[in-house]
CSV table of C-alpha atoms in Angstrom, one decimal:
chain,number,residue,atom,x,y,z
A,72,UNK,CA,-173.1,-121.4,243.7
A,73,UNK,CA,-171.1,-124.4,244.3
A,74,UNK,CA,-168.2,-126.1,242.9
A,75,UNK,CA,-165.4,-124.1,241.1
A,76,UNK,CA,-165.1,-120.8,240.8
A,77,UNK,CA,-166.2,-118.6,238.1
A,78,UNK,CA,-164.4,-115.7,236.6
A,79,UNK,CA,-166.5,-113.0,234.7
A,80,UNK,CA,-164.5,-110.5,232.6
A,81,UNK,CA,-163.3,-110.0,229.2
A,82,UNK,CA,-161.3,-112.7,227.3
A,83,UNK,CA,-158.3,-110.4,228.0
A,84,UNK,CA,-155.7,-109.3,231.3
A,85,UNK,CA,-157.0,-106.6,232.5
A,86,UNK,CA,-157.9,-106.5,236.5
A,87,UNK,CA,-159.1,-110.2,236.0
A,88,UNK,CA,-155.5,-111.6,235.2
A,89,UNK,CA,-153.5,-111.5,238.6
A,90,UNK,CA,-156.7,-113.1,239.7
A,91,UNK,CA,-156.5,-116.2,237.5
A,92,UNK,CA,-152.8,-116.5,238.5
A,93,UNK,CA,-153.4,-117.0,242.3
A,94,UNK,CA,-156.1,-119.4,241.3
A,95,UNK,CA,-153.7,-121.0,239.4
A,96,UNK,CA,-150.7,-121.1,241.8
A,97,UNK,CA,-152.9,-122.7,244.7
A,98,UNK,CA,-153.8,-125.5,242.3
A,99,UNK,CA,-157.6,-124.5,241.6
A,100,UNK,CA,-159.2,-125.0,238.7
A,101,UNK,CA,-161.4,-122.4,237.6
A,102,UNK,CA,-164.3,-121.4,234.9
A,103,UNK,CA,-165.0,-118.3,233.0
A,104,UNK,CA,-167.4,-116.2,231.2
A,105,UNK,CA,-166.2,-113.7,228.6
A,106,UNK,CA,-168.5,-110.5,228.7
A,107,UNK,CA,-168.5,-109.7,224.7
A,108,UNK,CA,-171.6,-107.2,224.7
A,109,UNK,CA,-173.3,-104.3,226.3
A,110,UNK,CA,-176.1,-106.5,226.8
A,111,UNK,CA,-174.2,-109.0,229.6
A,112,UNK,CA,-173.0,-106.1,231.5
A,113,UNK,CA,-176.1,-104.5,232.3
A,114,UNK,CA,-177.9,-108.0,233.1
A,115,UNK,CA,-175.0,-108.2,235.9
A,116,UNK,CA,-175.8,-105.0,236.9
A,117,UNK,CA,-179.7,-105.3,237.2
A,118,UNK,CA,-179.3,-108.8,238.7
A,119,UNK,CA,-176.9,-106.8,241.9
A,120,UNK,CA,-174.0,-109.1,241.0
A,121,UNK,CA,-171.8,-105.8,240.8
A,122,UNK,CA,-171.3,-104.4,244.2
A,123,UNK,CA,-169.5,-101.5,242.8
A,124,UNK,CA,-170.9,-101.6,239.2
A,125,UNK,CA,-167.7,-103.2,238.6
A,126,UNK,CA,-165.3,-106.4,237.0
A,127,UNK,CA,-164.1,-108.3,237.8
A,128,UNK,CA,-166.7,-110.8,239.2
A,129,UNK,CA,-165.4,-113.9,241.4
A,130,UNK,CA,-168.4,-116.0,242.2
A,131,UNK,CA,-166.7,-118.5,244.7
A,132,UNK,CA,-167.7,-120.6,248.0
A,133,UNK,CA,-171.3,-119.4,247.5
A,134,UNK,CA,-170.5,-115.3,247.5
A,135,UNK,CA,-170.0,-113.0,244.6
A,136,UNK,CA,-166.7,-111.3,245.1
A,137,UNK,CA,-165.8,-107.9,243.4
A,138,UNK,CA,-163.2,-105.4,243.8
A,139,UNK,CA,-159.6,-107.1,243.0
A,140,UNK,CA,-157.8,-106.6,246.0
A,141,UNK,CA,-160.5,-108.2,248.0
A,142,UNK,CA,-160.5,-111.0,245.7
A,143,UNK,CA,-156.8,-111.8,245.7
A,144,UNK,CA,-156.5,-111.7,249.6
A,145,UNK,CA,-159.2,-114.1,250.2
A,146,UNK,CA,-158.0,-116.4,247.5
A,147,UNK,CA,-154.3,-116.3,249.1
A,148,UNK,CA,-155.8,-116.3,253.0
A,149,UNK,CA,-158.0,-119.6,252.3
A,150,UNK,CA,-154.8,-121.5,250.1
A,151,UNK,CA,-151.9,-120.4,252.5
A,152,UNK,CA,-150.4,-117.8,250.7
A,153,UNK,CA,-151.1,-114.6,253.0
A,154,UNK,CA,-148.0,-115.2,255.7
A,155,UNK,CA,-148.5,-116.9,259.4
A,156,UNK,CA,-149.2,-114.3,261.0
A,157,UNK,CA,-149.7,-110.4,260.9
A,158,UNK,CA,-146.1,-109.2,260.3
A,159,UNK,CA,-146.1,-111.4,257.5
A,160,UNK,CA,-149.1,-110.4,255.7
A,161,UNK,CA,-148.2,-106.9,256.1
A,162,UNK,CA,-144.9,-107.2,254.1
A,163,UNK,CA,-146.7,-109.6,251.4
A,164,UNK,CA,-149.5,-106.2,250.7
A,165,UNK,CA,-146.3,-103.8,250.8
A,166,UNK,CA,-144.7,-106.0,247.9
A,167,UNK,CA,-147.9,-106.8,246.1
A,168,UNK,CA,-148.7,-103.5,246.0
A,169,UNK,CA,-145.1,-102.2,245.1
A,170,UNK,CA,-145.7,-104.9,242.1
A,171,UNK,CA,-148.9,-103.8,241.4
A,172,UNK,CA,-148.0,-100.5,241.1
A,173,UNK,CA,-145.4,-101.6,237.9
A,174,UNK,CA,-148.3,-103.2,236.3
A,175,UNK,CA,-150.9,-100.4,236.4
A,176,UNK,CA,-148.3,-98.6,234.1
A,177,UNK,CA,-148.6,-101.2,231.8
A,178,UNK,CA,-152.5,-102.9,232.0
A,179,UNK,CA,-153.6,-99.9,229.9
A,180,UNK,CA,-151.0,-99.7,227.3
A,181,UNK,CA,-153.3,-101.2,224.8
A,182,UNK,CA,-156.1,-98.4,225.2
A,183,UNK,CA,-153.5,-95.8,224.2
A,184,UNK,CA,-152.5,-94.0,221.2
A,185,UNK,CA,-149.5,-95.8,219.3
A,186,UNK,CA,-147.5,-92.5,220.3
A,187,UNK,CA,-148.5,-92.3,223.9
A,188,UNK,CA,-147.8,-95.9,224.1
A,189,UNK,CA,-144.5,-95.7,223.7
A,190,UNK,CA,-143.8,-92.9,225.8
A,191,UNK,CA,-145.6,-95.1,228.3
A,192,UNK,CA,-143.2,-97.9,228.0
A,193,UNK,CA,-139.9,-96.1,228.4
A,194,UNK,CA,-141.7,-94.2,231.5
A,195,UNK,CA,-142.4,-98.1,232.6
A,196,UNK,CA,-139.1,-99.5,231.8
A,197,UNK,CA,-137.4,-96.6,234.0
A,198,UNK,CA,-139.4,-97.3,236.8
A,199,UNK,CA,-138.8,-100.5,236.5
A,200,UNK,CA,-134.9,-100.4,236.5
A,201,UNK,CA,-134.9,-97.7,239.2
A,202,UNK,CA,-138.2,-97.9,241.8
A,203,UNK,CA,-139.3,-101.7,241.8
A,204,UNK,CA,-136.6,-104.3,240.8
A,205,UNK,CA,-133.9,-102.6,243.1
A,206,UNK,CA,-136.2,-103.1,245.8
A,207,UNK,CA,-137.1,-106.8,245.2
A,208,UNK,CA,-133.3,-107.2,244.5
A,209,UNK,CA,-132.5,-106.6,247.9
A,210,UNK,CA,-135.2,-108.0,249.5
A,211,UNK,CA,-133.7,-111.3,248.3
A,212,UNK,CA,-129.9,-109.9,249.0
A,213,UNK,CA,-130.9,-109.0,253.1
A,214,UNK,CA,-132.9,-111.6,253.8
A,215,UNK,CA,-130.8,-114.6,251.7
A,216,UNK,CA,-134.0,-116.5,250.6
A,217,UNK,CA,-135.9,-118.3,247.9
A,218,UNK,CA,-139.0,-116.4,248.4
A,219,UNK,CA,-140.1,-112.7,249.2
A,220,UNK,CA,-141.8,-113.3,252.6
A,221,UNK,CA,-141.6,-116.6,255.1
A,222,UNK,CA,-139.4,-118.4,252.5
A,223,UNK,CA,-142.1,-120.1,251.1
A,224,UNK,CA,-144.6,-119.4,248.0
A,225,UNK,CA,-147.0,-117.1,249.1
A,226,UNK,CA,-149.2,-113.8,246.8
A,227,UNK,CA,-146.1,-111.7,246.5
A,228,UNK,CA,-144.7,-114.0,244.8
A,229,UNK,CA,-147.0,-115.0,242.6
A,230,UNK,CA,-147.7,-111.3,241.6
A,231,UNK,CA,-144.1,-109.9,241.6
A,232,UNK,CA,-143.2,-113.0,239.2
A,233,UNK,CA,-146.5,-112.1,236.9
A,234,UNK,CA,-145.2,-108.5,236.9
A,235,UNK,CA,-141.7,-109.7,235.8
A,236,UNK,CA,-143.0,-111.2,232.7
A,237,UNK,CA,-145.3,-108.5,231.6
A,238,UNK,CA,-142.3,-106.3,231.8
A,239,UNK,CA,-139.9,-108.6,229.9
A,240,UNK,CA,-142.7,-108.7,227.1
A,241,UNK,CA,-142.0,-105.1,226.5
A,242,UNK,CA,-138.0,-105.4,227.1
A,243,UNK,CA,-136.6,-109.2,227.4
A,244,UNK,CA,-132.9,-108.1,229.1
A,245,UNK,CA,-134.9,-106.0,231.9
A,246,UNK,CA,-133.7,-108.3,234.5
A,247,UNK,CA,-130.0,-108.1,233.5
A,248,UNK,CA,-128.9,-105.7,236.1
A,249,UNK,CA,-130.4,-108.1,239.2
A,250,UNK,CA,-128.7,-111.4,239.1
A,251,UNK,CA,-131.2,-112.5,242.5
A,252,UNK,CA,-134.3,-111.7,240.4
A,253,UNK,CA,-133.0,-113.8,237.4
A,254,UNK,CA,-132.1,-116.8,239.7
A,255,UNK,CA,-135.4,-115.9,241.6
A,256,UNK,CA,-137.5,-115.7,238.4
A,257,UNK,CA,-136.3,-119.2,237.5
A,258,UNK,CA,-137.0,-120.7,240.8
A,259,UNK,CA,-140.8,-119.8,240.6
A,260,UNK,CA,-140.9,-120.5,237.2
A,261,UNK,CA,-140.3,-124.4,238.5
A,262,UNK,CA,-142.9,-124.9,240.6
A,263,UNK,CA,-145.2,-127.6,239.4
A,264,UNK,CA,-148.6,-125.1,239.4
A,265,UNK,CA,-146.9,-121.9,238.2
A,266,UNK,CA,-144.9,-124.1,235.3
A,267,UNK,CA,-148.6,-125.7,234.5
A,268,UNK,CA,-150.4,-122.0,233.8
A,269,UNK,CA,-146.9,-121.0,231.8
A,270,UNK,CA,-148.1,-123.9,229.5
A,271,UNK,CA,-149.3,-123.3,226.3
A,272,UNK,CA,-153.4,-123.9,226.0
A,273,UNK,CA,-153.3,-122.9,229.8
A,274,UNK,CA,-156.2,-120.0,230.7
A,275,UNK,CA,-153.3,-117.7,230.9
A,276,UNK,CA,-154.2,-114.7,228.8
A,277,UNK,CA,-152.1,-113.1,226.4
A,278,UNK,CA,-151.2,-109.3,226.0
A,279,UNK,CA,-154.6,-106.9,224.7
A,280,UNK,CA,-155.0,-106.8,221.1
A,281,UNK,CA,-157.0,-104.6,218.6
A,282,UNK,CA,-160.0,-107.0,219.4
A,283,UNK,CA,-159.7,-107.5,223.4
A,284,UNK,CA,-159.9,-103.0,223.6
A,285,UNK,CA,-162.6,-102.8,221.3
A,286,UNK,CA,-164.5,-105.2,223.2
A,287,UNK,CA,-164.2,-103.5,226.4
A,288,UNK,CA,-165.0,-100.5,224.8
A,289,UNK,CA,-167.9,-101.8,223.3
A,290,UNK,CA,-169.5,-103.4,226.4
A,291,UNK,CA,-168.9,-100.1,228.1
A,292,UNK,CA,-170.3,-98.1,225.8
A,293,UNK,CA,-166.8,-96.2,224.5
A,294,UNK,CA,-167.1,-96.1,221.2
């Protein structure tokens, strides 16, 4: 294994997506392969590529990375976005994760009944408005900076600014209470690597449709 990375996932978000947008913020260039049967999942899994009998699959710098969390910190440790020093790093996993828990309330949204989906949303929007973006929004308020940690680009940013947009695909004004997230939102949205993957024909995915669930049901044997 040499070269660029390759993804292995679905042609779809899922766990996979915050992964291609780190790649994409440090500037790498990246390839995929789209699992679309049954049949490609349990070669991965015979071959051992699946530590955890798991996706996403990173197979990078001649090791086959699974488990996303381990994925994304190695990505943002080798391309400078994981802080200077401990302190640092520690306050870049408390934001991630406070971001990542507002997008585990919406990754799944398309594997749910049209009525439960909704539901889902306003329960999303409402943690939204009060748990997460107050937090961020002061963040920015006490510390007086363009970024969350070390004032400069590192993973929180990248994933707090992926979580922003997923949520403004379900409600486009969510921001209009935090004037520091807007103005923070649009900063990020400048720099030259984030603005390239906002681009259209960019290996940004867009949200699950009818065809991206039944496909991972299909491969995993749901249906």
């Amino acid at each position: 294994m040499s070269g660029r990375p390759k993804l292995t996932y679905f042609k779809g978000r899922g766990r996979m997506e915050s992964i291609r947008w780190l790649l994409a913020a440090a500037g790498v260039e990246f390839d995929e392969e789209f699992l679309e049967t049954g049949e490609q999942y349990e070669k991965l899994l015979e071959d051992g590529d699946l530590l955890f009998q798991q996706v996403p699959l990173v197979e990078m710098d001649g090791m086959k990375l699974v488990q996303t969390k381990a994925i994304q910190r190695y990505i943002a440790g080798k391309h400078n976005l994981y802080g200077k020093d401990l302190k640092e790093q520690v306050l870049i996993d408390m934001y991630v994760e406070g971001a990542d828990d507002l997008m585990l309330l919406i990754i799944p949204l398309g594997f749910l009944p049209p009525d439960q989906r909704e539901k889902q949303i306003q329960v999303m929007l409402e943690k939204a408005n009060t748990r997460y973006f107050p937090v961020y929004e002061k963040v920015l308020k006490d510390h007086g900076q363009n970024f969350l940690v070390g004032n400069k680009l590192s993973w929180a940013d990248v994933h707090l600014f992926e979580a922003i947009l997923m949520v403004e695909e379900k409600k486009a004004s969510v921001l209009s209470a935090f004037p520091l997230l807007q103005a923070y939102k649009e900063r990020i949205s400048k720099i030259p690597t984030i603005a390239k993957f906002l681009e259209p024909g960019s290996k940004r995915k867009p949200p699950p449709d009818d065809v991206y669930v039944k496909t991972v049901n299909t491969v995993f044997k749901r249906i």
